[in-house]
């Protein structure tokens, strides 16, 4: 209780910046979960990119306008700003939150519910894809107009140009030009071109695999030159050859005869991707219980749950979200093909999957992604104090390899039967 009092005292300045009355609070995972007069909220430290935060806000406004409410909508403060700082200038973001449980990756029913939620989000994400660019440009324009208005007001109030330049991050020569230019459109454009951040788009999976293969070769050459090898390095060299073959096979599949068909898969499933759809970013509600939505008027959420943490959202092939979740499920359930098929079938009931779609997912599963992640983590770590966990993780991947290959064999047989 003492710690909670200290935490609330420390964040008092942050709470005061929002038009909500705090009724109670509790600690969350690296955040503070709040009960307010406007529903449940969560206050999280902000360590990201401001432009990405604004893009996330614009995206969620589009999704909500179209009827998708199951997400942690960002709440602007009294000034309309998307983050607020405490007395130490630490920025925080307040978001709508929900009372639910994380997806249990050992419970098939939870995983099926989560996949159906993902398919529902993807349906709305397709609609949002076309709407995003004009909405983002409008947001930028309105933000710039507001900034120009504030600068002009500061000048009228007699503030020094040096201070205005520093506060609004605008060069003094451009500021002077802007004050002399009644239209100021050209000046705004100059600033926009200088500061614009391009909307993030998924890298083509074939390019990703080529890059990963290249990185694995580099790590292999590096370890080969190490004179006194540790346990991880010896084990890596023993298994590298087989995993390298798997990586090359996947690149060949994506660039071979089926390249045109797989390109069509990407176009068919092109839309907004969550980018980090895993058990920690899924909140499942109790069956049959409706949930009030903070700040959404009379609306209630009567679906299975909500999706949170959209920081890594992008435009791309939405099947990548499905694969990432299914891969996590497989790793935690001995690569059960029966479970995989249940998850793919659940998704397909909402967004029908074709033979080409299944083949694309099969290729994704065939790539030794976990092996690459561990090797890449090792390569970027401090070699003098290498954690023994790297050896343990690599051993686990090797032990799971037989189960994974059995699953892929069944998956491949099923694809043939679907032809």
CSV table of C-alpha atoms in Angstrom, one decimal, residues 103-394:
chain,number,residue,atom,x,y,z
A,103,UNK,CA,-4.6,-16.2,-23.7
A,104,UNK,CA,-3.5,-19.5,-22.1
A,105,UNK,CA,-1.2,-21.1,-24.7
A,106,UNK,CA,-2.0,-24.5,-23.2
A,107,UNK,CA,-5.7,-24.1,-23.6
A,108,UNK,CA,-7.0,-24.9,-27.1
A,109,UNK,CA,-10.3,-23.1,-26.5
A,110,UNK,CA,-8.4,-19.9,-25.6
A,111,UNK,CA,-6.2,-20.1,-28.7
A,112,UNK,CA,-9.2,-20.7,-31.0
A,113,UNK,CA,-11.0,-17.7,-29.5
A,114,UNK,CA,-7.8,-15.6,-30.1
A,115,UNK,CA,-7.5,-16.7,-33.7
A,116,UNK,CA,-11.1,-15.7,-34.4
A,117,UNK,CA,-10.4,-12.4,-32.8
A,118,UNK,CA,-7.4,-12.0,-35.1
A,119,UNK,CA,-9.5,-12.7,-38.1
A,120,UNK,CA,-12.1,-10.2,-37.0
A,121,UNK,CA,-9.4,-7.5,-36.6
A,122,UNK,CA,-7.9,-8.4,-40.0
A,123,UNK,CA,-11.3,-7.8,-41.6
A,124,UNK,CA,-11.4,-4.3,-40.1
A,125,UNK,CA,-7.7,-3.9,-40.9
A,126,UNK,CA,-8.4,-4.4,-44.6
A,127,UNK,CA,-10.9,-1.6,-44.6
A,128,UNK,CA,-8.6,0.7,-42.6
A,129,UNK,CA,-5.7,0.2,-45.1
A,130,UNK,CA,-7.3,2.3,-47.8
A,131,UNK,CA,-8.5,5.0,-45.3
A,132,UNK,CA,-5.3,5.4,-43.5
A,133,UNK,CA,-3.2,7.6,-45.9
A,134,UNK,CA,-5.8,10.4,-46.3
A,135,UNK,CA,-6.6,10.3,-42.6
A,136,UNK,CA,-2.9,10.5,-41.7
A,137,UNK,CA,-2.4,13.5,-44.1
A,138,UNK,CA,-5.4,15.2,-42.6
A,139,UNK,CA,-4.0,14.7,-39.1
A,140,UNK,CA,-0.6,16.1,-40.1
A,141,UNK,CA,-2.2,19.1,-41.7
A,142,UNK,CA,-4.4,19.9,-38.7
A,143,UNK,CA,-1.5,19.4,-36.4
A,144,UNK,CA,0.7,21.8,-38.5
A,145,UNK,CA,-2.1,24.4,-38.6
A,146,UNK,CA,-2.4,24.2,-34.8
A,147,UNK,CA,1.4,24.6,-34.4
A,148,UNK,CA,1.5,27.6,-36.8
A,149,UNK,CA,-1.4,29.2,-34.9
A,150,UNK,CA,0.4,28.7,-31.5
A,151,UNK,CA,3.7,30.1,-32.9
A,152,UNK,CA,1.9,33.2,-34.3
A,153,UNK,CA,0.2,33.7,-30.9
A,154,UNK,CA,3.6,33.3,-29.1
A,155,UNK,CA,5.1,36.0,-31.4
A,156,UNK,CA,2.1,38.3,-30.7
A,157,UNK,CA,2.6,37.8,-27.0
A,158,UNK,CA,6.2,39.1,-27.4
A,159,UNK,CA,8.1,35.8,-26.9
A,160,UNK,CA,11.7,35.7,-28.2
A,161,UNK,CA,12.2,34.0,-31.5
A,162,UNK,CA,15.1,32.0,-30.0
A,163,UNK,CA,12.7,30.5,-27.4
A,164,UNK,CA,10.0,29.8,-29.9
A,165,UNK,CA,12.5,28.1,-32.2
A,166,UNK,CA,13.7,25.8,-29.4
A,167,UNK,CA,10.2,25.0,-28.1
A,168,UNK,CA,8.6,24.3,-31.5
A,169,UNK,CA,11.7,22.7,-33.0
A,170,UNK,CA,11.7,25.0,-36.0
A,171,UNK,CA,14.8,26.9,-37.4
A,172,UNK,CA,14.8,30.6,-36.8
A,173,UNK,CA,15.3,31.5,-40.5
A,174,UNK,CA,12.2,29.5,-41.4
A,175,UNK,CA,10.3,31.0,-38.4
A,176,UNK,CA,11.1,34.5,-39.7
A,177,UNK,CA,10.1,33.6,-43.2
A,178,UNK,CA,6.8,32.1,-41.9
A,179,UNK,CA,6.0,35.3,-40.0
A,180,UNK,CA,6.6,37.3,-43.2
A,181,UNK,CA,4.7,34.9,-45.4
A,182,UNK,CA,0.9,35.4,-45.1
A,183,UNK,CA,0.1,32.1,-46.8
A,184,UNK,CA,2.9,30.0,-45.2
A,185,UNK,CA,1.9,26.9,-47.3
A,186,UNK,CA,5.4,26.6,-48.8
A,187,UNK,CA,7.0,26.9,-45.4
A,188,UNK,CA,4.8,24.1,-44.0
A,189,UNK,CA,5.7,21.9,-46.9
A,190,UNK,CA,9.4,22.4,-46.3
A,191,UNK,CA,9.0,21.5,-42.7
A,192,UNK,CA,6.8,18.4,-43.6
A,193,UNK,CA,9.4,17.1,-46.1
A,194,UNK,CA,12.1,17.5,-43.5
A,195,UNK,CA,10.3,15.8,-40.6
A,196,UNK,CA,8.1,13.3,-42.3
A,197,UNK,CA,8.4,9.6,-41.3
A,198,UNK,CA,7.1,7.1,-43.9
A,199,UNK,CA,4.4,4.7,-42.8
A,200,UNK,CA,5.9,1.4,-41.9
A,201,UNK,CA,5.3,-1.5,-44.3
A,202,UNK,CA,6.2,-5.1,-43.8
A,203,UNK,CA,9.3,-6.3,-45.6
A,204,UNK,CA,8.6,-9.0,-48.2
A,205,UNK,CA,9.1,-12.4,-46.5
A,206,UNK,CA,11.4,-13.6,-49.3
A,207,UNK,CA,13.7,-10.6,-48.7
A,208,UNK,CA,13.6,-11.3,-44.9
A,209,UNK,CA,14.6,-15.0,-45.4
A,210,UNK,CA,17.5,-14.0,-47.8
A,211,UNK,CA,18.7,-11.5,-45.2
A,212,UNK,CA,18.4,-14.0,-42.4
A,213,UNK,CA,20.3,-16.6,-44.4
A,214,UNK,CA,23.1,-14.1,-45.1
A,215,UNK,CA,23.3,-13.3,-41.4
A,216,UNK,CA,23.5,-17.0,-40.5
A,217,UNK,CA,26.4,-17.5,-42.9
A,218,UNK,CA,28.2,-14.5,-41.4
A,219,UNK,CA,27.7,-16.0,-37.9
A,220,UNK,CA,29.0,-19.3,-39.1
A,221,UNK,CA,32.1,-17.7,-40.6
A,222,UNK,CA,32.7,-15.8,-37.4
A,223,UNK,CA,32.4,-18.8,-35.1
A,224,UNK,CA,34.7,-20.8,-37.5
A,225,UNK,CA,37.5,-18.3,-36.8
A,226,UNK,CA,37.1,-18.4,-33.0
A,227,UNK,CA,40.1,-20.3,-31.7
A,228,UNK,CA,38.8,-21.3,-28.3
A,229,UNK,CA,35.1,-22.2,-28.8
A,230,UNK,CA,32.5,-22.4,-26.0
A,231,UNK,CA,29.7,-24.9,-25.7
A,232,UNK,CA,27.2,-22.7,-27.7
A,233,UNK,CA,29.7,-22.2,-30.6
A,234,UNK,CA,30.5,-26.0,-30.8
A,235,UNK,CA,26.8,-26.9,-30.8
A,236,UNK,CA,26.0,-24.2,-33.5
A,237,UNK,CA,28.7,-25.6,-35.8
A,238,UNK,CA,27.3,-29.2,-35.4
A,239,UNK,CA,23.8,-28.3,-36.5
A,240,UNK,CA,24.3,-25.2,-38.8
A,241,UNK,CA,24.4,-27.3,-42.0
A,242,UNK,CA,20.9,-28.7,-41.7
A,243,UNK,CA,19.3,-25.4,-40.7
A,244,UNK,CA,21.1,-23.6,-43.5
A,245,UNK,CA,19.5,-26.1,-46.0
A,246,UNK,CA,16.1,-25.4,-44.5
A,247,UNK,CA,16.7,-21.7,-45.0
A,248,UNK,CA,17.8,-22.1,-48.6
A,249,UNK,CA,14.8,-24.4,-49.3
A,250,UNK,CA,12.3,-21.7,-48.1
A,251,UNK,CA,14.0,-19.0,-50.3
A,252,UNK,CA,13.8,-21.3,-53.3
A,253,UNK,CA,10.1,-22.0,-52.7
A,254,UNK,CA,9.3,-18.3,-52.5
A,255,UNK,CA,11.3,-17.5,-55.7
A,256,UNK,CA,10.5,-20.6,-57.7
A,257,UNK,CA,7.6,-21.8,-59.8
A,258,UNK,CA,5.0,-20.8,-57.3
A,259,UNK,CA,6.3,-17.2,-57.0
A,260,UNK,CA,3.3,-15.8,-58.9
A,261,UNK,CA,0.8,-17.7,-56.8
A,262,UNK,CA,2.4,-16.6,-53.5
A,263,UNK,CA,2.5,-13.0,-54.8
A,264,UNK,CA,-1.3,-13.3,-55.2
A,265,UNK,CA,-1.5,-14.6,-51.6
A,266,UNK,CA,0.2,-11.4,-50.4
A,267,UNK,CA,-2.1,-9.2,-52.4
A,268,UNK,CA,-5.2,-11.0,-51.3
A,269,UNK,CA,-4.3,-10.8,-47.6
A,270,UNK,CA,-2.8,-7.3,-47.8
A,271,UNK,CA,-3.9,-5.1,-44.9
A,272,UNK,CA,-3.1,-3.8,-41.5
A,273,UNK,CA,-1.1,-6.2,-39.4
A,274,UNK,CA,-0.8,-6.1,-35.6
A,275,UNK,CA,2.9,-7.1,-35.8
A,276,UNK,CA,3.1,-8.6,-32.3
A,277,UNK,CA,0.0,-10.8,-32.0
A,278,UNK,CA,0.9,-13.1,-29.1
A,279,UNK,CA,-0.6,-14.3,-25.8
A,280,UNK,CA,0.6,-11.2,-23.9
A,281,UNK,CA,-1.3,-8.9,-26.2
A,282,UNK,CA,-4.6,-10.7,-26.1
A,283,UNK,CA,-7.2,-10.1,-23.3
A,284,UNK,CA,-10.0,-12.7,-23.2
A,285,UNK,CA,-13.3,-11.9,-21.4
A,286,UNK,CA,-15.5,-14.2,-19.4
A,287,UNK,CA,-18.0,-16.0,-21.6
A,288,UNK,CA,-21.4,-14.2,-21.8
A,289,UNK,CA,-20.1,-11.0,-20.1
A,290,UNK,CA,-20.4,-7.6,-21.8
A,291,UNK,CA,-17.7,-5.0,-21.2
A,292,UNK,CA,-18.3,-1.3,-21.1
A,293,UNK,CA,-16.0,0.7,-23.3
A,294,UNK,CA,-14.3,3.8,-21.7
A,295,UNK,CA,-14.9,6.9,-23.7
A,296,UNK,CA,-17.2,5.2,-26.3
A,297,UNK,CA,-20.6,6.5,-25.0
A,298,UNK,CA,-23.2,3.8,-24.7
A,299,UNK,CA,-21.2,1.1,-26.5
A,300,UNK,CA,-20.4,-2.2,-24.9
A,301,UNK,CA,-18.1,-4.9,-26.1
A,302,UNK,CA,-19.8,-8.2,-26.4
A,303,UNK,CA,-17.1,-10.1,-28.2
A,304,UNK,CA,-14.5,-12.6,-26.9
A,305,UNK,CA,-11.8,-10.1,-25.9
A,306,UNK,CA,-9.6,-7.2,-26.9
A,307,UNK,CA,-6.2,-6.8,-28.6
A,308,UNK,CA,-3.6,-4.5,-27.1
A,309,UNK,CA,-0.1,-3.1,-27.8
A,310,UNK,CA,-0.2,-2.0,-31.5
A,311,UNK,CA,3.2,-0.4,-31.4
A,312,UNK,CA,4.5,-2.7,-34.2
A,313,UNK,CA,1.6,-2.4,-36.5
A,314,UNK,CA,2.3,-2.2,-40.3
A,315,UNK,CA,0.8,-2.7,-43.7
A,316,UNK,CA,1.6,-6.2,-45.1
A,317,UNK,CA,0.5,-9.8,-45.5
A,318,UNK,CA,-1.9,-10.4,-42.6
A,319,UNK,CA,-1.1,-14.2,-42.7
A,320,UNK,CA,2.2,-13.3,-41.0
A,321,UNK,CA,0.2,-12.4,-37.8
A,322,UNK,CA,-1.5,-15.7,-38.0
A,323,UNK,CA,1.8,-17.6,-38.5
A,324,UNK,CA,3.5,-15.8,-35.6
A,325,UNK,CA,0.7,-16.7,-33.2
A,326,UNK,CA,0.5,-20.3,-34.5
A,327,UNK,CA,4.2,-20.7,-34.2
A,328,UNK,CA,4.1,-19.7,-30.5
A,329,UNK,CA,1.3,-22.2,-30.0
A,330,UNK,CA,3.2,-25.0,-31.7
A,331,UNK,CA,6.4,-24.3,-29.6
A,332,UNK,CA,4.4,-24.6,-26.4
A,333,UNK,CA,2.3,-27.7,-27.5
A,334,UNK,CA,4.9,-30.1,-28.9
A,335,UNK,CA,4.1,-29.0,-32.5
A,336,UNK,CA,0.8,-30.7,-32.5
A,337,UNK,CA,-0.5,-30.8,-36.0
A,338,UNK,CA,-4.1,-31.4,-34.8
A,339,UNK,CA,-3.9,-28.1,-32.8
A,340,UNK,CA,-2.4,-26.2,-35.8
A,341,UNK,CA,-5.1,-27.5,-38.1
A,342,UNK,CA,-7.8,-26.4,-35.5
A,343,UNK,CA,-6.3,-22.9,-35.4
A,344,UNK,CA,-6.1,-22.6,-39.2
A,345,UNK,CA,-9.6,-23.9,-39.6
A,346,UNK,CA,-10.9,-21.3,-37.0
A,347,UNK,CA,-9.3,-18.5,-38.9
A,348,UNK,CA,-10.6,-19.9,-42.2
A,349,UNK,CA,-14.1,-19.8,-40.9
A,350,UNK,CA,-13.8,-16.0,-40.7
A,351,UNK,CA,-11.5,-15.4,-43.6
A,352,UNK,CA,-11.4,-18.4,-46.1
A,353,UNK,CA,-7.9,-19.8,-46.8
A,354,UNK,CA,-7.0,-21.3,-50.1
A,355,UNK,CA,-4.5,-24.0,-51.0
A,356,UNK,CA,-2.0,-21.3,-51.8
A,357,UNK,CA,-2.5,-19.7,-48.4
A,358,UNK,CA,-1.8,-23.0,-46.7
A,359,UNK,CA,1.3,-23.4,-48.8
A,360,UNK,CA,2.5,-20.0,-47.8
A,361,UNK,CA,2.0,-20.8,-44.1
A,362,UNK,CA,3.8,-24.1,-44.6
A,363,UNK,CA,6.9,-22.3,-46.0
A,364,UNK,CA,6.9,-19.9,-43.0
A,365,UNK,CA,6.9,-22.8,-40.6
A,366,UNK,CA,9.6,-24.5,-42.6
A,367,UNK,CA,12.0,-21.6,-42.1
A,368,UNK,CA,14.3,-22.1,-39.0
A,369,UNK,CA,13.2,-18.8,-37.4
A,370,UNK,CA,13.9,-19.8,-33.8
A,371,UNK,CA,17.4,-21.0,-34.8
A,372,UNK,CA,18.1,-17.7,-36.5
A,373,UNK,CA,16.8,-15.7,-33.5
A,374,UNK,CA,19.1,-17.5,-31.1
A,375,UNK,CA,22.1,-17.2,-33.4
A,376,UNK,CA,21.4,-13.5,-34.0
A,377,UNK,CA,21.0,-12.9,-30.2
A,378,UNK,CA,24.4,-14.6,-29.6
A,379,UNK,CA,26.2,-12.6,-32.3
A,380,UNK,CA,25.0,-9.3,-30.9
A,381,UNK,CA,25.7,-10.3,-27.2
A,382,UNK,CA,28.8,-9.7,-25.1
A,383,UNK,CA,30.9,-12.8,-26.0
A,384,UNK,CA,33.1,-12.5,-22.9
A,385,UNK,CA,30.1,-13.0,-20.6
A,386,UNK,CA,27.8,-15.2,-22.7
A,387,UNK,CA,24.8,-16.3,-20.8
A,388,UNK,CA,24.4,-20.1,-20.5
A,389,UNK,CA,20.7,-19.6,-21.5
A,390,UNK,CA,21.9,-19.4,-25.1
A,391,UNK,CA,23.1,-23.0,-25.0
A,392,UNK,CA,19.9,-24.0,-23.3
A,393,UNK,CA,17.7,-22.3,-25.9
A,394,UNK,CA,19.7,-23.9,-28.8
